[in-house]
Coordinates of C-alpha atoms and ligand atoms in Angstrom, one line a residue:
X178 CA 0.0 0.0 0.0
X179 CA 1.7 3.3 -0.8
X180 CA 0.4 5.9 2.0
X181 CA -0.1 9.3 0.8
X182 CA 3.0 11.7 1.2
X183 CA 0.6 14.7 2.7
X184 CA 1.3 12.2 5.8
X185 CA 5.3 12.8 5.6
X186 CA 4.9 16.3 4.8
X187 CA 6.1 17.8 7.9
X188 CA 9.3 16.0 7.5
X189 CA 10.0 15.9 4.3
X190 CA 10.1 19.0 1.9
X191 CA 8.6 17.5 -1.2
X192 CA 8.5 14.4 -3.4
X193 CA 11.0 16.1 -5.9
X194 CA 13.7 18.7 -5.5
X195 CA 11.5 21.5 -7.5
X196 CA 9.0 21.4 -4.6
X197 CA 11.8 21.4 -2.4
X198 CA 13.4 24.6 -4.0
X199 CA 11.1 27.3 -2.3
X200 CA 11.5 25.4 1.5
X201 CA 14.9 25.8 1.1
X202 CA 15.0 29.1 -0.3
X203 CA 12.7 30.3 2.6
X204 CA 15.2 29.3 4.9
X205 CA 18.5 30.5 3.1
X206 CA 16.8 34.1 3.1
X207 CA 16.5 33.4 6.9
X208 CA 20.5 33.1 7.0
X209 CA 20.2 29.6 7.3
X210 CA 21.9 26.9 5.3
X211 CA 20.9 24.0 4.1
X212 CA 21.4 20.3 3.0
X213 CA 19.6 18.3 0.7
X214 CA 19.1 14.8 0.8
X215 CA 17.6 13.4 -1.5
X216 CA 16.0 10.0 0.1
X217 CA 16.5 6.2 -0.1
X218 CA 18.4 3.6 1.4
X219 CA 19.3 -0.1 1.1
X220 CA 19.3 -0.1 -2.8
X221 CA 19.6 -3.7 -3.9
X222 CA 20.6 -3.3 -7.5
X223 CA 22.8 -1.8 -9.7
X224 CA 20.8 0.2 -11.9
X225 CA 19.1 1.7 -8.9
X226 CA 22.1 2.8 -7.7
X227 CA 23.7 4.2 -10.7
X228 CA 20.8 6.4 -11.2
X229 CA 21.4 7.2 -7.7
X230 CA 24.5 8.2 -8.4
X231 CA 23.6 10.5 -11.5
X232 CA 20.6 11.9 -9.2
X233 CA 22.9 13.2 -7.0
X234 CA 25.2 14.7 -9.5
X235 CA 22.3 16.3 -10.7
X236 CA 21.9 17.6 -7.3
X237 CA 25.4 19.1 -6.9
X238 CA 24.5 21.1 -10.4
X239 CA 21.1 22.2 -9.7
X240 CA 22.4 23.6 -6.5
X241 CA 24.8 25.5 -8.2
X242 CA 22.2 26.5 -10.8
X243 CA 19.2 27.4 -8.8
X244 CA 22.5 29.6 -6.5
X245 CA 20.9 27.6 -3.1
X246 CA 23.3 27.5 0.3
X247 CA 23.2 24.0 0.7
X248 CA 25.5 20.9 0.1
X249 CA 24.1 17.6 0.1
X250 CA 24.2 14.3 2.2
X251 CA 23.9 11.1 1.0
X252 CA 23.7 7.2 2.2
X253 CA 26.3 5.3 1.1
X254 CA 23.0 2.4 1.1
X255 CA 21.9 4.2 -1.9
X256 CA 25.1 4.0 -3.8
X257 CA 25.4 0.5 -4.2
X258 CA 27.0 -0.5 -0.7
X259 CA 24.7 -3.8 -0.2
X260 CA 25.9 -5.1 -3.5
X261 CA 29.9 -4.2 -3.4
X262 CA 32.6 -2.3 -1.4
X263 CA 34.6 -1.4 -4.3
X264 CA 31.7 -0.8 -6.3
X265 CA 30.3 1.5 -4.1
X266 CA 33.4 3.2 -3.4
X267 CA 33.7 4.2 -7.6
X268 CA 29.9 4.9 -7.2
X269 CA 30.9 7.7 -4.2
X270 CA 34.2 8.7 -5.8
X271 CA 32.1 9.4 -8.9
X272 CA 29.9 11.6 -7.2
X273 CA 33.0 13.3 -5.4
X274 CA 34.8 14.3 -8.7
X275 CA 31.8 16.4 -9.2
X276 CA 31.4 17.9 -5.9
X277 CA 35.6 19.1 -6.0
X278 CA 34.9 20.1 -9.5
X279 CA 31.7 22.2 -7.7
X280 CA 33.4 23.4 -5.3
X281 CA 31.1 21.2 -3.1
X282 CA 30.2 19.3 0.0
X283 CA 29.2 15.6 0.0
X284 CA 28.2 14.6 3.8
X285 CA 27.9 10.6 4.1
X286 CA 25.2 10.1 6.7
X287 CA 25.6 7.5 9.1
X288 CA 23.7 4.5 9.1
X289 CA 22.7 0.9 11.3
X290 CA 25.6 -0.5 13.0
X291 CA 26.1 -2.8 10.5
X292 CA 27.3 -0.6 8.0
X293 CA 29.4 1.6 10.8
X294 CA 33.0 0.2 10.1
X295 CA 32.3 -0.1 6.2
X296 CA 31.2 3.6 6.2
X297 CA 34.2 4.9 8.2
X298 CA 36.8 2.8 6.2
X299 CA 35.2 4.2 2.9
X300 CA 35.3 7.6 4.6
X301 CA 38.7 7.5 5.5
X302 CA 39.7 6.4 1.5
X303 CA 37.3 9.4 0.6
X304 CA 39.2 12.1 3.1
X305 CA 42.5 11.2 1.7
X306 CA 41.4 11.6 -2.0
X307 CA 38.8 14.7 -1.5
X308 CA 39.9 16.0 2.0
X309 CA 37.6 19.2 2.9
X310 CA 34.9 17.8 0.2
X311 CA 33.7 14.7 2.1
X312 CA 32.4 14.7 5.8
X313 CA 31.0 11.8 8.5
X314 CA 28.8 11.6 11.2
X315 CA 29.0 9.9 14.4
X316 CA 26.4 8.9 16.5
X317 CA 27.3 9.4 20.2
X318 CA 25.1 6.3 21.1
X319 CA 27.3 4.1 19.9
X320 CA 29.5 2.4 22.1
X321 CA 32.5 2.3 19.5
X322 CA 32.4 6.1 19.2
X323 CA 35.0 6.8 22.0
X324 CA 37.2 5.4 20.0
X325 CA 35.9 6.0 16.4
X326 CA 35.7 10.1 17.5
X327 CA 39.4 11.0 18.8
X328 CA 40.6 8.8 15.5
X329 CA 38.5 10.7 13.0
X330 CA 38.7 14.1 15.1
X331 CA 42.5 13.3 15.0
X332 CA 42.7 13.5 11.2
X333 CA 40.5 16.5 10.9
X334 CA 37.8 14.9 9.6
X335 CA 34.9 17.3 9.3
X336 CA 32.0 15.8 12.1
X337 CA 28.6 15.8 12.3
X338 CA 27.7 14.5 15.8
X339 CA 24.2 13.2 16.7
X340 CA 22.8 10.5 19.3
X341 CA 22.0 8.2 16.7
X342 CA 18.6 7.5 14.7
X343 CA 18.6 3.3 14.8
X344 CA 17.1 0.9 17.3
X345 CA 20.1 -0.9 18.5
X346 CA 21.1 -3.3 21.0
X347 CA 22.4 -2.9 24.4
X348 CA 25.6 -4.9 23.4
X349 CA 26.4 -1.8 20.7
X350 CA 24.4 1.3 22.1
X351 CA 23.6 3.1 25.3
X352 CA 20.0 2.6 25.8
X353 CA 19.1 5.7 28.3
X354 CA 19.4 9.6 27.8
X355 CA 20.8 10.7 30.2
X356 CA 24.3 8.9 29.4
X357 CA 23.9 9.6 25.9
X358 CA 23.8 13.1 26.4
X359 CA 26.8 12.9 28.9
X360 CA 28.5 11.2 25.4
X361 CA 27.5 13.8 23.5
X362 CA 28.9 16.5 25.7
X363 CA 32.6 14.7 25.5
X364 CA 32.8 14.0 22.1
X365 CA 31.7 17.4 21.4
X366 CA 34.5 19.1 23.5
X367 CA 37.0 16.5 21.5
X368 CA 35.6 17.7 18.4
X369 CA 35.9 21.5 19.5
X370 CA 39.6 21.1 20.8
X371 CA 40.6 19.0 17.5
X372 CA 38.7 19.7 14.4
X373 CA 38.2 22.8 12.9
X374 CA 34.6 22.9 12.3
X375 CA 32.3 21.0 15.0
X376 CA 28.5 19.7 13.6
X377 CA 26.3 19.9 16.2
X378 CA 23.1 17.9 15.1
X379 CA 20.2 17.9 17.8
X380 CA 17.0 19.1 18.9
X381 CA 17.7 18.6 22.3
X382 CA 17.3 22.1 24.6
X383 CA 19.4 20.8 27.1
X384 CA 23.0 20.1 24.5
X385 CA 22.0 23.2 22.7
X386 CA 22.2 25.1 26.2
X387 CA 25.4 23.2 26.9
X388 CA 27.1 23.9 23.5
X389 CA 26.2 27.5 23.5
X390 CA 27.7 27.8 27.2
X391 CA 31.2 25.4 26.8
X392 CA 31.5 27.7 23.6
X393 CA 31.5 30.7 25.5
X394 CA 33.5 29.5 29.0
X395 CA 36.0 28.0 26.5
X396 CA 36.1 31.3 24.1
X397 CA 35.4 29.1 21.0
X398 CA 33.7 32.0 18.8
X399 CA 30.4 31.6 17.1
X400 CA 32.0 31.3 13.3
X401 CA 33.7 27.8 14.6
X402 CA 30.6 26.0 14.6
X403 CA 27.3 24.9 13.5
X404 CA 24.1 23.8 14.7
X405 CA 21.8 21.2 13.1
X406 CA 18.4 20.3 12.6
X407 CA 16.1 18.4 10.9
X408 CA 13.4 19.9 8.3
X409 CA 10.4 20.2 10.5
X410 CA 11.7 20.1 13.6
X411 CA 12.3 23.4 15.8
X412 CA 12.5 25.7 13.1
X413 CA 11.4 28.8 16.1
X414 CA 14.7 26.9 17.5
X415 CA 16.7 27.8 14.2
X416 CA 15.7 31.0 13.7
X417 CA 16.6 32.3 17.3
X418 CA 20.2 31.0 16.7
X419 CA 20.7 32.2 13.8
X420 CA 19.5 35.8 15.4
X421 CA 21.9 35.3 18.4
X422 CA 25.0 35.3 15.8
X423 CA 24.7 31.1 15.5
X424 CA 25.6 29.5 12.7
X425 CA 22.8 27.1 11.3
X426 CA 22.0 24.7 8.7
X427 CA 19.0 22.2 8.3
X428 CA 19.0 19.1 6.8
X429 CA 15.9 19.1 4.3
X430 CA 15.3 15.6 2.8
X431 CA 12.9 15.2 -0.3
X432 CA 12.5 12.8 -2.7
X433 CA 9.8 9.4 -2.8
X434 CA 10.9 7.1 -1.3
X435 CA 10.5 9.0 2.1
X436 CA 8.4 5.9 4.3
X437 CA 12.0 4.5 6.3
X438 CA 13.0 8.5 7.1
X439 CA 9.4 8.9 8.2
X440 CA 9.0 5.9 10.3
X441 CA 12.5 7.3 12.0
X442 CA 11.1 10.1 13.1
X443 CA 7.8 9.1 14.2
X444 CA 9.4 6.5 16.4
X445 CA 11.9 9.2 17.8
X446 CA 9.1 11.3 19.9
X447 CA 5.7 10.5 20.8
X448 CA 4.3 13.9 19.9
X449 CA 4.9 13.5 16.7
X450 CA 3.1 10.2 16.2
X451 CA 0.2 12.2 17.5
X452 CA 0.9 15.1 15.1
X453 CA 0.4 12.8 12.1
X454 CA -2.4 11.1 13.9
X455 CA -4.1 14.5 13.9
X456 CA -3.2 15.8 10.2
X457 CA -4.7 12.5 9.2
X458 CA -7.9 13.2 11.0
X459 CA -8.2 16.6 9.6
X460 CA -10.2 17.3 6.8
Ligands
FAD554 C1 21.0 17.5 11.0 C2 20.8 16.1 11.5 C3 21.4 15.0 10.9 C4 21.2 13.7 11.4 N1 21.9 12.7 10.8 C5 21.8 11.5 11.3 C6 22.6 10.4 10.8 O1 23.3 10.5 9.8 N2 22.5 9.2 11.4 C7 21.7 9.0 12.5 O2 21.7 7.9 13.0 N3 21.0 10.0 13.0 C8 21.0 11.2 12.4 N4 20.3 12.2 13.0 C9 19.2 11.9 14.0 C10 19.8 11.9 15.4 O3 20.6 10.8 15.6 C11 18.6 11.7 16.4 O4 17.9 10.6 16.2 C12 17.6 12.9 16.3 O5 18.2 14.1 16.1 C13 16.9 12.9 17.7 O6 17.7 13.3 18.8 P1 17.8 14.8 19.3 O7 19.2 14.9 19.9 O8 17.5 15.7 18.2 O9 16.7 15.0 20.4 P2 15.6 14.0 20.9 O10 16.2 12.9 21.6 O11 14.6 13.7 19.9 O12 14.9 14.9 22.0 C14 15.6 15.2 23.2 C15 14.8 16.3 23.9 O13 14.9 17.5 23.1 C16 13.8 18.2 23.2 N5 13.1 18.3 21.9 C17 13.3 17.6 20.8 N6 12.5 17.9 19.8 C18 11.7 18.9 20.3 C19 10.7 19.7 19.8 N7 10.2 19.5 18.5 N8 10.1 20.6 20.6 C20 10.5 20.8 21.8 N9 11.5 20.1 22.4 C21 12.1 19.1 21.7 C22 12.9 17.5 24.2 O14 13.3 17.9 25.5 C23 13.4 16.0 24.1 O15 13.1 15.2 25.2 C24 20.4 13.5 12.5 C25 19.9 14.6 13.2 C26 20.1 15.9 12.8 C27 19.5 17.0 13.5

């Protein structure tokens, strides 16, 4: 059954990037940047993924084009990574000839831990090719991350850090807020002493608090960071940062196949199941 996308449409910007366009021009005339992501995941074969591929070069040029602040952030899933590591290594290499060629950003979203030491080690190939036009997240969840942060902080990898979007088991994730917070807040001042150019991806009032205050006590001006949030989500939130002198970019995904991004986010907060409840009950 295909639901209808009026149901994702507070979390994702459109089906295709022309009804995108005008969200994410609203928001770059609010001094806020922006990156695209155009959705999928888990592609299983190869013609999927190299239209994928040519999708998202088509991205990078319409971009430039349509003169939007915003890079883009992709899944390595969608390029081909099921099927073949050096496969989808050419696949994202591909893809990264055009964004140094642009002048451009390619950010490779992190996935389910089973795809977190694949994603890192095709980083890490990436970084050393492309350097300042490839970037990683980290989820602070993840039990692996004390060591995966320092490493990648280390080489100056350019971080996004969130808690981490999957269900995952005790063995690989801390299960309770509170200490995934307390993560957060360490990996955050590693990537503040180390890297040049911190992400800081959450909704979370209490680690946007804590950011803007460590910043301050620690004299780490405003230009040496961003916030990040999701289309949708706290956009009040955005638009009061970016008035206090923040830097701030939102991530605005788009595209049709938008059900797994959706389910994410529904299952993330409570209130939000009960927000789509609502729209669906409105006439
Ligand atoms: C830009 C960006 C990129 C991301 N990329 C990835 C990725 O590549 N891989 C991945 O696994 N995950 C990614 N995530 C998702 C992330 O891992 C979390 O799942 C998601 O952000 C929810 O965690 P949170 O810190 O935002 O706050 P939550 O845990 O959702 O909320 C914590 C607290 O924040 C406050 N809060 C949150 N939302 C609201 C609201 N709307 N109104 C009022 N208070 C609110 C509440 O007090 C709430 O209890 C990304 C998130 C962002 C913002």
């Amino acid at each position: 059954m295909k639901l209808p996308f009026a149901l994702a449409k507070r979390f994702v910007a459109g089906e295709d990037l022309k009804q995108a366009i005008p969200k994410v021009e609203d928001l770059n005339s609010k001094d806020i940047k922006i990156t695209l992501d155009l959705l999928g995941e888990n592609v299983t074969d190869r013609e999927t993924a190299d239209e994928t591929v040519d999708e998202y070069i088509e991205l990078l040029r319409s971009i430039e084009k349509a003169g939007l602040g915003s890079t883009i952030s992709i899944k390595l899933t969608m390029l081909g990574l099921d099927i073949d590591y050096d496969y989808c290594k050419q696949n994202l290499f591909k893809l990264l000839d055009v964004a140094r060629e642009e002048d451009q950003f390619v950010r490779i979203d992190m996935e389910g831990s089973d795809y977190t030491q694949v994603t890192i080690d095709l980083f890490k190939e990436a970084f050393k090719k492309y350097g300042k036009h490839v970037g990683i997240v980290i989820q602070a969840y993840l039990h692996r991350s004390k060591n995966d942060i320092p490493e990648l902080a280390e080489m100056g990898a350019d971080i996004r850090l969130c808690k981490g979007a999957y269900k995952e088991p005790e063995r690989i994730a801390i299960q309770n807020m509170p200490a995934i917070r307390e993560a957060f807040k360490e990996y955050a001042k590693i990537l503040f002493e180390k890297t040049t150019y911190p992400r800081i991806a959450t909704h979370d009032d209490e680690l946007v608090e804590w950011t803007k205050e460590y910043t301050t006590e620690n004299n780490i001006g405003k230009p040496r960071f961003e916030f990040q949030m999701l289309y949708g989500l706290r956009q009040d939130t955005m638009e009061e940062l970016t008035r206090e002198g923040y830097n701030t970019r939102v991530y605005v995904p788009y595209g049709t196949m938008w059900f797994p991004y959706f389910k994410r986010r529904l299952l993330e907060r409570k209130e939000n199941i009960w927000f789509i409840l609502t729209t669906m009950f409105k006439k």
